[in-house]
Structure formats: structure tokens, C-alpha cells
Coordinates of C-alpha atoms in Angstrom, one line a residue:
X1 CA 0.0 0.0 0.0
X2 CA 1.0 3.6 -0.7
X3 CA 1.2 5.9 2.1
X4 CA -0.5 8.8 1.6
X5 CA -0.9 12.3 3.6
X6 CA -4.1 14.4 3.5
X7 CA -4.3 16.7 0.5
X8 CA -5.0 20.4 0.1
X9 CA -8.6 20.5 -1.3
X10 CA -9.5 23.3 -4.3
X11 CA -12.6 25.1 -3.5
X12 CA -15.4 25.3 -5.9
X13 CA -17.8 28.6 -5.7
X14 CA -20.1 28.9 -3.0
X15 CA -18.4 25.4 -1.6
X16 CA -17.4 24.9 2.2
X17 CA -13.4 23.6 1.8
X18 CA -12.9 20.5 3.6
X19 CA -10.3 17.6 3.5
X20 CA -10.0 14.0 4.3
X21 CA -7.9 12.7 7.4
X22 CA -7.3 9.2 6.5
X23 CA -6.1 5.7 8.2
X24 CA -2.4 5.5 7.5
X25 CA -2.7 1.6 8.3
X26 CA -4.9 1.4 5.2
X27 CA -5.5 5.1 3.2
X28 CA -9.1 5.2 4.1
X29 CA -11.1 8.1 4.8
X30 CA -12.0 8.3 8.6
X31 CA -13.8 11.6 8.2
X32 CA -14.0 14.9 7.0
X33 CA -13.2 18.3 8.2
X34 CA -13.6 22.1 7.3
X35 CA -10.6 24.6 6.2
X36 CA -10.3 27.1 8.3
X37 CA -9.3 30.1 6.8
X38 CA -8.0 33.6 8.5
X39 CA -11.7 34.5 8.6
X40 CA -12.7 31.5 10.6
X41 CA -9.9 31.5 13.3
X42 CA -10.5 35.3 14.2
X43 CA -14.3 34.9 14.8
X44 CA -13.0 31.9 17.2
X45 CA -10.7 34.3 19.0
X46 CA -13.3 37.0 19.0
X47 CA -15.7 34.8 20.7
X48 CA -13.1 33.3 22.5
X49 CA -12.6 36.7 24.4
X50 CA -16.1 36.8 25.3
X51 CA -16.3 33.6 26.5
X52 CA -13.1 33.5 28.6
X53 CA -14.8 36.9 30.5
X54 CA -17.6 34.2 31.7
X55 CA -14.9 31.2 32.2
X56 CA -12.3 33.1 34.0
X57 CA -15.4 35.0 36.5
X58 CA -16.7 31.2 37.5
X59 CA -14.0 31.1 39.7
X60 CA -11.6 28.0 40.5
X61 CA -14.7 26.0 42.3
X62 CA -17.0 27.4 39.3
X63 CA -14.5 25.6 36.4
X64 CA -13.2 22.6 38.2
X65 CA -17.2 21.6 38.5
X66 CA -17.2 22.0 34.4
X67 CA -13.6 20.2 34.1
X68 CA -14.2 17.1 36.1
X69 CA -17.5 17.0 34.3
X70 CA -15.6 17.0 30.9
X71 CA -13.4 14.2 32.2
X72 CA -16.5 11.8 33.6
X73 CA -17.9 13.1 29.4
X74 CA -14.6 11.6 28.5
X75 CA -14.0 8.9 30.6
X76 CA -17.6 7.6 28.8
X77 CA -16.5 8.2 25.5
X78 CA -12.9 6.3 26.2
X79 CA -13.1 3.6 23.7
X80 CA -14.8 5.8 21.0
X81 CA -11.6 8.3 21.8
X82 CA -9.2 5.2 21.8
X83 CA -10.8 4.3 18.1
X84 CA -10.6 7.2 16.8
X85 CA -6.6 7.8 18.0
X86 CA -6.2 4.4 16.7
X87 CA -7.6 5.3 13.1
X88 CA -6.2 8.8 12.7
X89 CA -2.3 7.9 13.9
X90 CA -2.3 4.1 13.1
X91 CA -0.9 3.3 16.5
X92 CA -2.2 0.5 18.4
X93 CA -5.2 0.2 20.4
X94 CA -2.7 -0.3 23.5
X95 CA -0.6 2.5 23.0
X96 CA -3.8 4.7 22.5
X97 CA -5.4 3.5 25.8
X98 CA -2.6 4.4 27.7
X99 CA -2.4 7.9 25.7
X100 CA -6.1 8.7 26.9
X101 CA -5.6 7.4 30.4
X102 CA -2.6 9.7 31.0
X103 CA -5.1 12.3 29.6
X104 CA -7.8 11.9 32.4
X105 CA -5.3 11.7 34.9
X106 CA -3.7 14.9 34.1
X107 CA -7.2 16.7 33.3
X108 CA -8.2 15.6 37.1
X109 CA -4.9 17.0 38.4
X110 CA -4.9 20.3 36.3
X111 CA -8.4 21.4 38.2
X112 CA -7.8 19.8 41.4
X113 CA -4.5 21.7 41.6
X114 CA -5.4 25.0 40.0
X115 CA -6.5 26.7 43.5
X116 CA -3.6 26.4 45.3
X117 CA -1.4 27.1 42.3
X118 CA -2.6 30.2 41.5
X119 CA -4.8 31.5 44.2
X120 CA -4.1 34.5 46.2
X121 CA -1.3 34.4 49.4
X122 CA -0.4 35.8 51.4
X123 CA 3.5 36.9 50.9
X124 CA 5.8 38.2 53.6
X125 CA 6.8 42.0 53.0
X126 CA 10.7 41.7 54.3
X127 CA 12.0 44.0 57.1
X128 CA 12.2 46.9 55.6
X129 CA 8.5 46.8 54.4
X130 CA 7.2 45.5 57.7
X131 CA 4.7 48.3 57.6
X132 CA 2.7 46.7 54.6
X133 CA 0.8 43.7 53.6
X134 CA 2.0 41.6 50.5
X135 CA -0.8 39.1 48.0
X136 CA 0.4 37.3 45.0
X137 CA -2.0 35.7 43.1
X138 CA -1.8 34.3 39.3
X139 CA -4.4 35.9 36.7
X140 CA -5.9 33.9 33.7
X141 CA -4.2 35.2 30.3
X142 CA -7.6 35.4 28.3
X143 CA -7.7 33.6 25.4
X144 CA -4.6 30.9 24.7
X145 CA -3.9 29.2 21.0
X146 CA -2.6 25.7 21.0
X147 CA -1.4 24.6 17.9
X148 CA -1.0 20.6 18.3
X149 CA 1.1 17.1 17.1
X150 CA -0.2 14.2 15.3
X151 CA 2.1 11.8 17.5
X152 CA 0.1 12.0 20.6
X153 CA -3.2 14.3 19.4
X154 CA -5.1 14.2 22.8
X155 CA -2.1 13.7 25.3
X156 CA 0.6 16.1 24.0
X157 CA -1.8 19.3 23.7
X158 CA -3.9 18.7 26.5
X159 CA -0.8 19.4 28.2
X160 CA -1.5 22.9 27.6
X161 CA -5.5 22.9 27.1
X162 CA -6.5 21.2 30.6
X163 CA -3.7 24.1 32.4
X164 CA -4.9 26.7 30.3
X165 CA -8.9 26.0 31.2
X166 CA -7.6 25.4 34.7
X167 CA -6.0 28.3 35.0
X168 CA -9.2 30.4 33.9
X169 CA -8.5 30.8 29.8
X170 CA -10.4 30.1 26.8
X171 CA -8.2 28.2 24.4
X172 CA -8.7 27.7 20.6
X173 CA -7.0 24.5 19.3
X174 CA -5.9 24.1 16.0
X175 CA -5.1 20.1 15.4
X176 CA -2.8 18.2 13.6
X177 CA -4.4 18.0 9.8
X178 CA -3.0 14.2 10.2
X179 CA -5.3 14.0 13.5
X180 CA -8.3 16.5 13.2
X181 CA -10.9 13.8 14.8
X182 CA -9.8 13.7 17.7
X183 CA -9.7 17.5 18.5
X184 CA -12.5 17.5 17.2
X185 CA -14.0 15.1 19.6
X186 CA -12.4 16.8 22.7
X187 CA -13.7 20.0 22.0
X188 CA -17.6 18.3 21.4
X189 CA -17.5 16.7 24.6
X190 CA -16.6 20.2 26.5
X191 CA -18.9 22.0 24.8
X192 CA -21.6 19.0 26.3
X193 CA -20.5 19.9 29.8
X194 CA -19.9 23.6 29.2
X195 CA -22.7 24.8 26.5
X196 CA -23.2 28.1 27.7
X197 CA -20.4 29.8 25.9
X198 CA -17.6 28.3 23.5
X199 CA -14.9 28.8 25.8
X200 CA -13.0 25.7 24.0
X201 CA -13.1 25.7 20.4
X202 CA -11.4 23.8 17.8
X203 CA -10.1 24.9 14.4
X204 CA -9.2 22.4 11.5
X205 CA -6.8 22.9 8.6
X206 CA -3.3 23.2 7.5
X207 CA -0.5 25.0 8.4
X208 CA -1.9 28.3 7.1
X209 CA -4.6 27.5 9.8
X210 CA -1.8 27.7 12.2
X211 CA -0.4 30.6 11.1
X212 CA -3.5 32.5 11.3
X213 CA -3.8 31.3 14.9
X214 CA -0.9 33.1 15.8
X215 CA -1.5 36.1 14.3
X216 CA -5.1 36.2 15.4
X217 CA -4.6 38.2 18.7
X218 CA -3.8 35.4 21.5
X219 CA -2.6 36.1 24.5
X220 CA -0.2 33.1 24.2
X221 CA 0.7 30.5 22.1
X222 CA 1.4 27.3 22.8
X223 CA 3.0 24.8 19.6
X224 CA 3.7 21.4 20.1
X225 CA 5.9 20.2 16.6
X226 CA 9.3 20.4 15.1
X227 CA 12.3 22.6 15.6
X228 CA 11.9 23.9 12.4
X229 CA 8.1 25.0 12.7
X230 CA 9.1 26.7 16.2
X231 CA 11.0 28.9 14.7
X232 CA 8.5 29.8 12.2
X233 CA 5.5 30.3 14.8
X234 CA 8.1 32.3 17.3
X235 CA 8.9 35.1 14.1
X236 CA 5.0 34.9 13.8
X237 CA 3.9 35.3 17.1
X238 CA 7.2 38.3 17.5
X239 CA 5.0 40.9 14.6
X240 CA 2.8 41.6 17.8
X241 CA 4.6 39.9 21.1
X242 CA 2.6 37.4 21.5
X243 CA 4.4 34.8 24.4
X244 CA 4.9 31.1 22.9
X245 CA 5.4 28.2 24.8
X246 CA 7.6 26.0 22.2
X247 CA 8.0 22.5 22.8
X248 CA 9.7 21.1 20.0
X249 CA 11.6 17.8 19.4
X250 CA 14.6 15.7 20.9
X251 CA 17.2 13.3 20.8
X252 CA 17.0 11.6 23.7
X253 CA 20.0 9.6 25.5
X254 CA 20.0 6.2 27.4
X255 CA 23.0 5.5 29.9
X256 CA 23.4 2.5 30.7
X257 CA 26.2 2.7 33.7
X258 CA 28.7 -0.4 34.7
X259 CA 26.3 -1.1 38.0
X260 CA 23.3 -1.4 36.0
X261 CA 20.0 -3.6 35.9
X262 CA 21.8 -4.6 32.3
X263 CA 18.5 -6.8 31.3
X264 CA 16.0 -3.9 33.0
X265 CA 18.0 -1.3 30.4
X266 CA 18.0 -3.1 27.2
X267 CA 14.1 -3.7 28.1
X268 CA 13.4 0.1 28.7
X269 CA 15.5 0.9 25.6
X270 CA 13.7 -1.3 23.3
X271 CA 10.4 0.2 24.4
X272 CA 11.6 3.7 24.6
X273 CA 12.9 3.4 21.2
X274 CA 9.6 1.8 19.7
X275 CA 6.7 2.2 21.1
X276 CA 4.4 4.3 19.1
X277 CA 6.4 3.5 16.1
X278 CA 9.3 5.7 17.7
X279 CA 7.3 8.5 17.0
X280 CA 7.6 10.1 20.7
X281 CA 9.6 13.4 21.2
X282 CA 11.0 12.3 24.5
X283 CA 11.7 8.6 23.4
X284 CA 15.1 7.0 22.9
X285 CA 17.1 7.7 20.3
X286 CA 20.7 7.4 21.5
X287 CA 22.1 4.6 24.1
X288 CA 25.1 4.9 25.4
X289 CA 26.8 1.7 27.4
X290 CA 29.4 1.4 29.6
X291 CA 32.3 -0.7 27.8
X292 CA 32.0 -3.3 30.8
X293 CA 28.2 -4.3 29.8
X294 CA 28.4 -3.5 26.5
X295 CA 27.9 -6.7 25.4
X296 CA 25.7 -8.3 27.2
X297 CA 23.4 -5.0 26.4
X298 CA 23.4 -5.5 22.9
X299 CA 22.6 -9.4 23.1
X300 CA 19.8 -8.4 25.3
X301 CA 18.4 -5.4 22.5
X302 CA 18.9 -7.6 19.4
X303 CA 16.7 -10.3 21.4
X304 CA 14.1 -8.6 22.5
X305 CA 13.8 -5.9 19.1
X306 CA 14.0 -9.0 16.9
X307 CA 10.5 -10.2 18.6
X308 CA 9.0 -7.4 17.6
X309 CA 6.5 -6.2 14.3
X310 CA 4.5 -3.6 13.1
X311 CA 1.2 -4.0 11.6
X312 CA -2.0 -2.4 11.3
X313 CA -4.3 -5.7 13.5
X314 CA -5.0 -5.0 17.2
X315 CA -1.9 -7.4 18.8
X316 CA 0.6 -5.7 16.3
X317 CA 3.4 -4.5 19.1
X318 CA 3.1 -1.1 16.8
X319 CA 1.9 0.6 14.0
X320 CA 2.8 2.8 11.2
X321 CA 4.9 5.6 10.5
X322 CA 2.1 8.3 10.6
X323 CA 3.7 10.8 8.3
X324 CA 4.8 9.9 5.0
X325 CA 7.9 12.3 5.1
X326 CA 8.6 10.7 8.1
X327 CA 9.8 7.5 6.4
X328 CA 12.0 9.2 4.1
X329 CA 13.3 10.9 6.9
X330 CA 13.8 7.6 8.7
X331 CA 15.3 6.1 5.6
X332 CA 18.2 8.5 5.0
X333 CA 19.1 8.1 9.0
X334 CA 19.5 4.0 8.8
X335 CA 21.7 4.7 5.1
X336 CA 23.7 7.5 6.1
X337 CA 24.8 5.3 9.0
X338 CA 25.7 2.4 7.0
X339 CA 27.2 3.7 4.2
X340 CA 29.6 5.8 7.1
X341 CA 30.5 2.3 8.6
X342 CA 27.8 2.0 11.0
X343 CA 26.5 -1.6 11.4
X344 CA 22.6 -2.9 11.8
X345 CA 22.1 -5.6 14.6
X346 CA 18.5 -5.8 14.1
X347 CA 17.3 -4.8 10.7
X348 CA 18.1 -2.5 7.9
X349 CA 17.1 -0.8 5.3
X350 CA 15.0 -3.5 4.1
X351 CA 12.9 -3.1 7.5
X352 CA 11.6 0.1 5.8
X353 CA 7.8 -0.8 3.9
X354 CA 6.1 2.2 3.8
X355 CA 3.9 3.1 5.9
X356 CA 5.5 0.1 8.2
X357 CA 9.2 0.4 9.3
X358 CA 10.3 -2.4 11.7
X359 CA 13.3 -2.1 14.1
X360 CA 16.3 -1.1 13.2
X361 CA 19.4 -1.3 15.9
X362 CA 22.5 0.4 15.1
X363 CA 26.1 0.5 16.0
X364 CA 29.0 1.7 15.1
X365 CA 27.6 5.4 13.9
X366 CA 29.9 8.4 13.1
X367 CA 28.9 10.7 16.0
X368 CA 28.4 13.6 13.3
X369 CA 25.9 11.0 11.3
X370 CA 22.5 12.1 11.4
X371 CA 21.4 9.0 12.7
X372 CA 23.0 10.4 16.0
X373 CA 22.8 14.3 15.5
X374 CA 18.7 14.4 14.2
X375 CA 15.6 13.5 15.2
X376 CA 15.0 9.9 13.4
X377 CA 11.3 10.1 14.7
X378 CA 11.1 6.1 13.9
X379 CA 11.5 2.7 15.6
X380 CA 15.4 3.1 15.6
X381 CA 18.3 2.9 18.2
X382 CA 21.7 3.7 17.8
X383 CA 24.1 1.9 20.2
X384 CA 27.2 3.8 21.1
X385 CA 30.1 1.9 23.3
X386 CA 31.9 4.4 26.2
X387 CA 34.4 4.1 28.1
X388 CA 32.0 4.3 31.7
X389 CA 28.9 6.4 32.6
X390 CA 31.1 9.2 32.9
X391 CA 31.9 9.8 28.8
X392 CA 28.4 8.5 28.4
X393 CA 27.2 11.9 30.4
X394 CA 29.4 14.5 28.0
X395 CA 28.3 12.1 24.8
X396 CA 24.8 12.4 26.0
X397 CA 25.3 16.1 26.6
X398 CA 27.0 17.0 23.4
X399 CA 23.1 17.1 21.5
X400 CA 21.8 20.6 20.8
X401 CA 18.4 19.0 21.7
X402 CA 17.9 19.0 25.6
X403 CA 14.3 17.2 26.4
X404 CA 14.7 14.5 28.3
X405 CA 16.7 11.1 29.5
X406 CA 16.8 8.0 30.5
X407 CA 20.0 6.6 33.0
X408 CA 20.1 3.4 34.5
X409 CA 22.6 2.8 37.7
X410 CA 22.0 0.7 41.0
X411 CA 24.2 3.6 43.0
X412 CA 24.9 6.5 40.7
X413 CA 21.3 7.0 39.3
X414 CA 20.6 10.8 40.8
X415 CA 24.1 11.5 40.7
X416 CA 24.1 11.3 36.8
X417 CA 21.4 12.3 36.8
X418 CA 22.2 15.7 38.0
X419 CA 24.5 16.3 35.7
X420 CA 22.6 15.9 32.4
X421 CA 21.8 19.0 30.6
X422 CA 17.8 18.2 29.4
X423 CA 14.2 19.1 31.4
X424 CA 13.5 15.6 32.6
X425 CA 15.5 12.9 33.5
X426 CA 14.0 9.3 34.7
X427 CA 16.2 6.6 36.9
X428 CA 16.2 3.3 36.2
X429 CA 13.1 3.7 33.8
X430 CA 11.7 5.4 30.7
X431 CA 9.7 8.0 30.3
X432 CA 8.3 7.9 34.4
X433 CA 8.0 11.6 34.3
X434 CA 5.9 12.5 31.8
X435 CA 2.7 10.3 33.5
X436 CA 3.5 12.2 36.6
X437 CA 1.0 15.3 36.9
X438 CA 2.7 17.2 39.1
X439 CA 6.2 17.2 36.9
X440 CA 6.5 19.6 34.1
X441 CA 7.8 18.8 31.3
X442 CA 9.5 20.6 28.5
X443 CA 13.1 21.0 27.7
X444 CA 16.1 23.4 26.5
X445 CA 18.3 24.0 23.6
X446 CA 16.5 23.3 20.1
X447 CA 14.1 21.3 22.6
X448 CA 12.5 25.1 23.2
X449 CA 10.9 26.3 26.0
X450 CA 8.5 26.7 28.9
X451 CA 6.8 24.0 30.5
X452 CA 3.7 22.0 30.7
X453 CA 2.2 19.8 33.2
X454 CA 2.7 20.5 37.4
X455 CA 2.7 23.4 38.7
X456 CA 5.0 25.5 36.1
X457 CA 2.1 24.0 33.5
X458 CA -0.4 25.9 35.5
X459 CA 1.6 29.1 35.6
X460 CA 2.7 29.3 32.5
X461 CA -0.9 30.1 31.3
X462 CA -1.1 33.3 33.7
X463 CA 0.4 35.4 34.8
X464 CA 1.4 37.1 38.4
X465 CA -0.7 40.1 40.0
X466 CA 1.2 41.4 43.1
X467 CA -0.4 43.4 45.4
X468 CA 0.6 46.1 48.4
X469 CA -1.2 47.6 51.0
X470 CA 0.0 50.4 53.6
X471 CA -1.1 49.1 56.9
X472 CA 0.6 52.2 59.4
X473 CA 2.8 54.2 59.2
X474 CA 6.2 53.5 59.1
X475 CA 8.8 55.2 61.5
X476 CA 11.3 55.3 58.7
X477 CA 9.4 56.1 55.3
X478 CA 12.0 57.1 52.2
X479 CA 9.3 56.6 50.0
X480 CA 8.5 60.3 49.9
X481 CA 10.4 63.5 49.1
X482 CA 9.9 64.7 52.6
X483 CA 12.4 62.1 54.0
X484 CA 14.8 63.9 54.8
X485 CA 18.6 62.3 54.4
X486 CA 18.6 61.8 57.8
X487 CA 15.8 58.6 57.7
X488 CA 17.7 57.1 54.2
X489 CA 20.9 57.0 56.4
X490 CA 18.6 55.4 59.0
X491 CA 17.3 52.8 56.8
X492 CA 21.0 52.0 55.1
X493 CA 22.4 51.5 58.5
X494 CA 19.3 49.1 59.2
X495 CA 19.8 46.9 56.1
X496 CA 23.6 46.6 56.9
X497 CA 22.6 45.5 60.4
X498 CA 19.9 43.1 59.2
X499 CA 21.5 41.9 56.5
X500 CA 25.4 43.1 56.4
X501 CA 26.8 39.9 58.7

């Protein structure tokens, strides 16, 4: 079968536009969807605004009532949600279970956590302003844009929709062309349990969709996607300083330490590597072993890779590559590496079969190849030999990318840990920390920025309103012009005192 990607529909007079997502297991139409145009997203903003006026003044009692009854909406509608994932990314029914089980969990969290987040505390004023009283509380933004992936379309941008209602904002969500469906069906169900006012909408379409998302009048803008398109929506959003939240891809390490679980590694590795075809921003890309279980790593990774098939039936381990560029992509990666000197353990480039590529295990890759330097985005691993867990620290550091990581050690887990230059790190485990509410997630470098998820999640979809108020008089007050030089000498001998030893 061809692999095929939905195509750009030419409008007839007086016709709605709409396009086809399709299966990528099979090429068949799942449904249909509107184009938004430039027209389209900024009447969603516009009554976005409006709307986020009534969200934001139900309080944090007021919305988590309409967000858990969202979730319970949800929670109903789990298999239909799992279906549709299933049919719109190709992935298996497993891995789209767990993808809208992390998505209830971290829905409950967002509204259970929002209050004590956000709300109004008391702060203390310092010595010197022991005369006043201090608040801090965090404000709703107004009206967020989330522009979302196709690898995970309900996990990865509820991530920012569930903190951004949360936090008291009307979001507009432009999905994935790849994965319109499911969007589509998140923002359905809210507007069941919210119906009053469309204080979550979703708009369908290309990239020009996108781009007339951010220039729409947001109040921020949160992308989900490649490098590449970050920088593209950052120079959009800059024209009118519009705040982005950019999470974009990685190249994720494994270490695998001499004092390792050697068989608990190679078993996190495989998975890492690919589950969900490999198409996971935080999943493995790069292992690096310790020379002294080197070995016995490999042994263990060709075993347990070999096992494994794509295919488009229910018990396939995985399914297919959901982009077609993505399997070029892929391809270039394993050739580069061979034709450089690099060596496949597990498959090749005959393991490529559009839209189905099975694993490929590599070793022996040019650290400049792009099989090491790149996001592969597929079911692959390179396998790098060190000299011990301390070269596989500056090799795993030496990526531009900066998302997250995987180490496995029995004593020096934390330690390496520590020093790894990404957002996330997980010990002795895969990917731990992204199905943990209260952790945000996000990374640095050509990984982006800001954070979703936990507490940073929260505030990163308000912002802080600080507050003062005069309670007496203070014996020492510089803060007028009748002060006299006399009180600031006064209050510079106090700080000195207070804070001079």
C-alpha cells in the first residue's frame, strides 16, 4: 500500500473547503473536516474573548465543577476516543489506551491543583517593608492558541488545554491536519458539559490555519511540533509579542552505567525506542553503554527488538509511521549510518515498507551522522560503546536538543542524573516523568521552551498580580520626598545591620 498524507482541497464557488484525514494503516477516509481560513480562526478568538470573560469569573470552584465533568464526558466516551486515536495515527489500540488514560489523569490534576497554584497568598513584605501587607496571586491570560502534534493528538496538547482552562482561559485548538478527529471530539465533549459559551473551540486545517492562529490576537501561544516550525511560529507570534510556549523535538540519550539492571536497560531501551512506532519526542534515540556491559546490552536489545512487528491488527506491538515524510526521513538516517561504517544488529534498510518500518538497531555510527545528531522520529536505536557512565554523560550532553533522559545505575542513578543537561530525566526507567501530573515537562536548547504539566504547566498560562497595602505608618518612610537624608541613612544602617553579617 501507498502511504499517503491528506491533501490540500481546491474550492469550488459557494463550496465549504474541507479535506479528508485518513487511516495511515490502510489510506481510508475516517472523516471529514472544514478549512479554516484567516476569517474563521479570528471569529473563534473574537468569541473566544467573550467567552473567557464568563470562564475566568466562575471562579476555581465554578470551572473545576465544568472540568471534572468534561473528564467523567470523557471517561464515557474512552473507547470511541481510543478508536478514533487508533484510526487517525495508526498506533495501536494499547498505546492509544494508555495515551487517553494519562489524559484523564492529568485533566483531574490540572483542576484539582489550579487553586492552590494560583490562588491569592499571602507573601511576607521583608524588614524593611514590615509596615505593609503583601498578596500574589496568578491571573488567567484570556484567550490561549494551541497549535497541536499528530504523534500524541489528545495527550501532547492537553498538556496545555486542561492548564490553560484550569488556570481560567479560553483556548482555541488548531489540530494536527494528520489527527483532526480527535480535536474534534475533545472540543464536542466540552462544549456537552460547558454549553453556555464556546470557551473551547477547535479549528481544523493546514499550516496556514496555524499561522493564522498566531496572528489572530492570543494572549499566548502554545506549539507542540518540530524545531523547524518553532521557529516559524516564534517570528509569527514576535509581529505583535505574542508569548509562545515551544515544545519542539529531541534526541533523547539512554546510559546504561557499569552497575546497571543490564537486562531492565536493554528492556526500557527497546520500548523507549519503539513504542508508538518511535514517534515520541521524548523517546530513545541514542544509548550509550558502559564498555563493561556493553555486550551483554546488545545481546539483550537484538533479542528482545528482533520479537517485535508492526502492523496495522489489534496485537501488532506497533503501527505505522504516521507521516509519509517521516519515512524518508527515517530512511536517509539508517543509510547514512551504513554507508559511514555503522553496522545494523536488528534490521536494515529493508525493515523500511512504507507506511511500516520495523526495528532497526544500530552500532558503530559516526557521532556527526545524522542517525546520531537528528531526530529519526522512527522505531530506531543507535548503540554507542563508552568508556563508563562518565563519557556517556558529555556524549549524551554533546546534542543541541535538551528534552529528556533515560540513566540506569544501582548507585549513581541521581548523581548522573544531575548532571545531564535536558528538562526531565528518569532513573532506572523510561519516560516515568511524563505520567506524573505534578512534573512539568519541556526542555532546552533546540528542545524550546517553557513548561507544561505540574505546577510550572499551570503558571505558564497566567500570569502574576502582586499586590501592596499600607497598613501604618512606618517610622522610617524614604518613599516620599519629605524624607529627609537623615531617615535614608537610617534605613542603610538598618539593612547593613539586618543583613550586612
Amino acid at each position: 500500500m501507498t502511504q499517503t498524507a491528506p491533501a490540500k482541497p481546491s474550492p469550488a464557488d459557494g463550496e465549504e473547503v474541507r479535506f479528508a484525514s485518513l487511516d495511515p494503516r490502510t489510506g481510508e477516509v475516517v472523516a471529514h473536516h472544514p478549512v479554516h481560513g484567516e476569517t474563521d480562526v479570528r471569529a473563534a478568538v473574537g468569541a473566544a474573548r467573550s467567552a473567557a470573560a464568563f470562564w475566568a469569573g466562575l471562579g476555581f470552584d465554578g470551572r473545576r465543577a465544568r472540568l471534572d465533568a468534561w473528564r467523567k464526558l470523557l471517561v464515557k466516551r474512552l473507547d470511541e476516543l481510543q478508536t478514533l486515536i487508533s484510526a487517525e495515527t495508526g498506533k495501536s489500540a494499547d498505546d492509544a489506551r494508555t495515551e487517553v488514560a494519562l489524559v484523564v489523569d492529568h485533566l483531574h490534576w490540572a483542576a484539582r491543583q489550579a487553586p492552590r497554584t494560583l490562588g491569592k497568598r499571602k507573601v511576607r513584605p521583608g524588614a524593611l517593608m514590615y509596615n505593609h501587607a503583601a498578596t500574589l496571586e496568578y491571573r488567567p491570560l484570556g484567550v490561549v492558541g494551541v497549535i497541536g502534534p499528530w504523534n500524541y493528538p489528545a495527550f501532547t496538547p492537553m498538556g496545555s488545554i486542561a492548564y490553560a482552562l484550569a488556570a481560567g482561559n479560553a483556548v482555541v485548538f488548531k489540530p494536527s491536519e494528520f489527527t483532526p478527529g480527535v480535536g474534534v471530539l475533545l472540543g464536542d465533549a466540552f462544549a456537552e458539559a460547558v454549553p453556555e459559551h464556546p470557551v473551547f473551540q477547535v479549528v481544523t486545517g493546514f499550516g496556514e490555519t496555524g499561522a493564522a492562529l498566531c496572528a489572530a490576537g492570543v494572549d499566548k501561544l502554545a506549539f507542540t511540533g518540530s524545531t523547524a516550525t518553532g521557529r516559524k511560529v516564534m517570528a509569527a507570534c514576535a509581529a505583535t509579542l505574542t508569548p509562545v510556549l515551544v515544545e519542539c523535538g529531541g534526541k533523547d540519550p539512554l546510559i546504561v552505567a557499569e552497575d546497571a539492571d543490564v537486562r531492565g536497560a536493554a528492556e526500557a531501551a527497546v520500548w523507549g525506542g519503539t513504542f508508538n512506532a518511535g514517534q515520541t519526542c521524548a523517546g530513545v534515540e541514542r544509548v550509550y553503554v558502559a564498555d563493561a556491559v556493553y555486550d551483554e546490552f546488545v545481546a539483550l536489545v537484538v533479542e528482545k527488538a528482533k520479537k517485535l512487528r508492526p502492523g496495522g491488527e489489534p496485537a501488532a506491538d506497533f503501527g505505522p509511521i504516521t507521516t509519509p515524510a517521516q519515512v524518508e526521513v527515517i530512511r536517509s538516517h539508517v543509510a547514512d549510518a551504513l554507508e559511514r561504517g555503522g553496522r545494523a544488529v536488528v534490521g536494515g534498510l529493508e525493515s523500511i515498507r512504507p507506511p511500516y518500518v520495523e526495528p532497526v538497531v544500530l552500532v558503530d555510527v559516526p557521532d556527526d551522522a545524522p542517525a546520531v545528531t537528528d531526530e529519526t522520529f522512527g522505531p530506531t536505536l543507535v548503540v554507542t560503546r563508552v568508556a563508563d557512565a562518565d563519557e556517556a554523560v558529555r556524549r549524551a550532553n554533546s546534542s543541541p536538543y535538551g528534552l529528556g533522559a533515560t540513566v540506569f545505575s544501582r548507585n549513581r542513578g541521581e548523581e548522573l542524573a544531575d548532571r545531564l543537561r535536558c528538562g526531565m530525566v528518569s532513573v532506572n526507567s523510561v519516560l516515568a516523568y511524563a505520567s506524573v501530573p505534578g512534573l512539568p515537562f519541556g526542555g532546552v536548547g533546540d528542545s524550546g521552551f517553557g513548561r507544561v504539566h505540574g505546577e510550572d504547566g499551570l503558571r505558564e498560562f497566567a500570569y502574576a498580580h502582586a499586590v501592596t497595602r499600607k497598613r501604618f505608618a512606618s517610622v522610617l518612610d524614604p518613599m516620599t520626598h519629605e524624607r529627609g537624608s537623615r531617615t535614608v541613612r537610617r534605613v542603610l544602617r538598618l539593612a547593613k545591620v539586618l543583613y550586612g553579617r
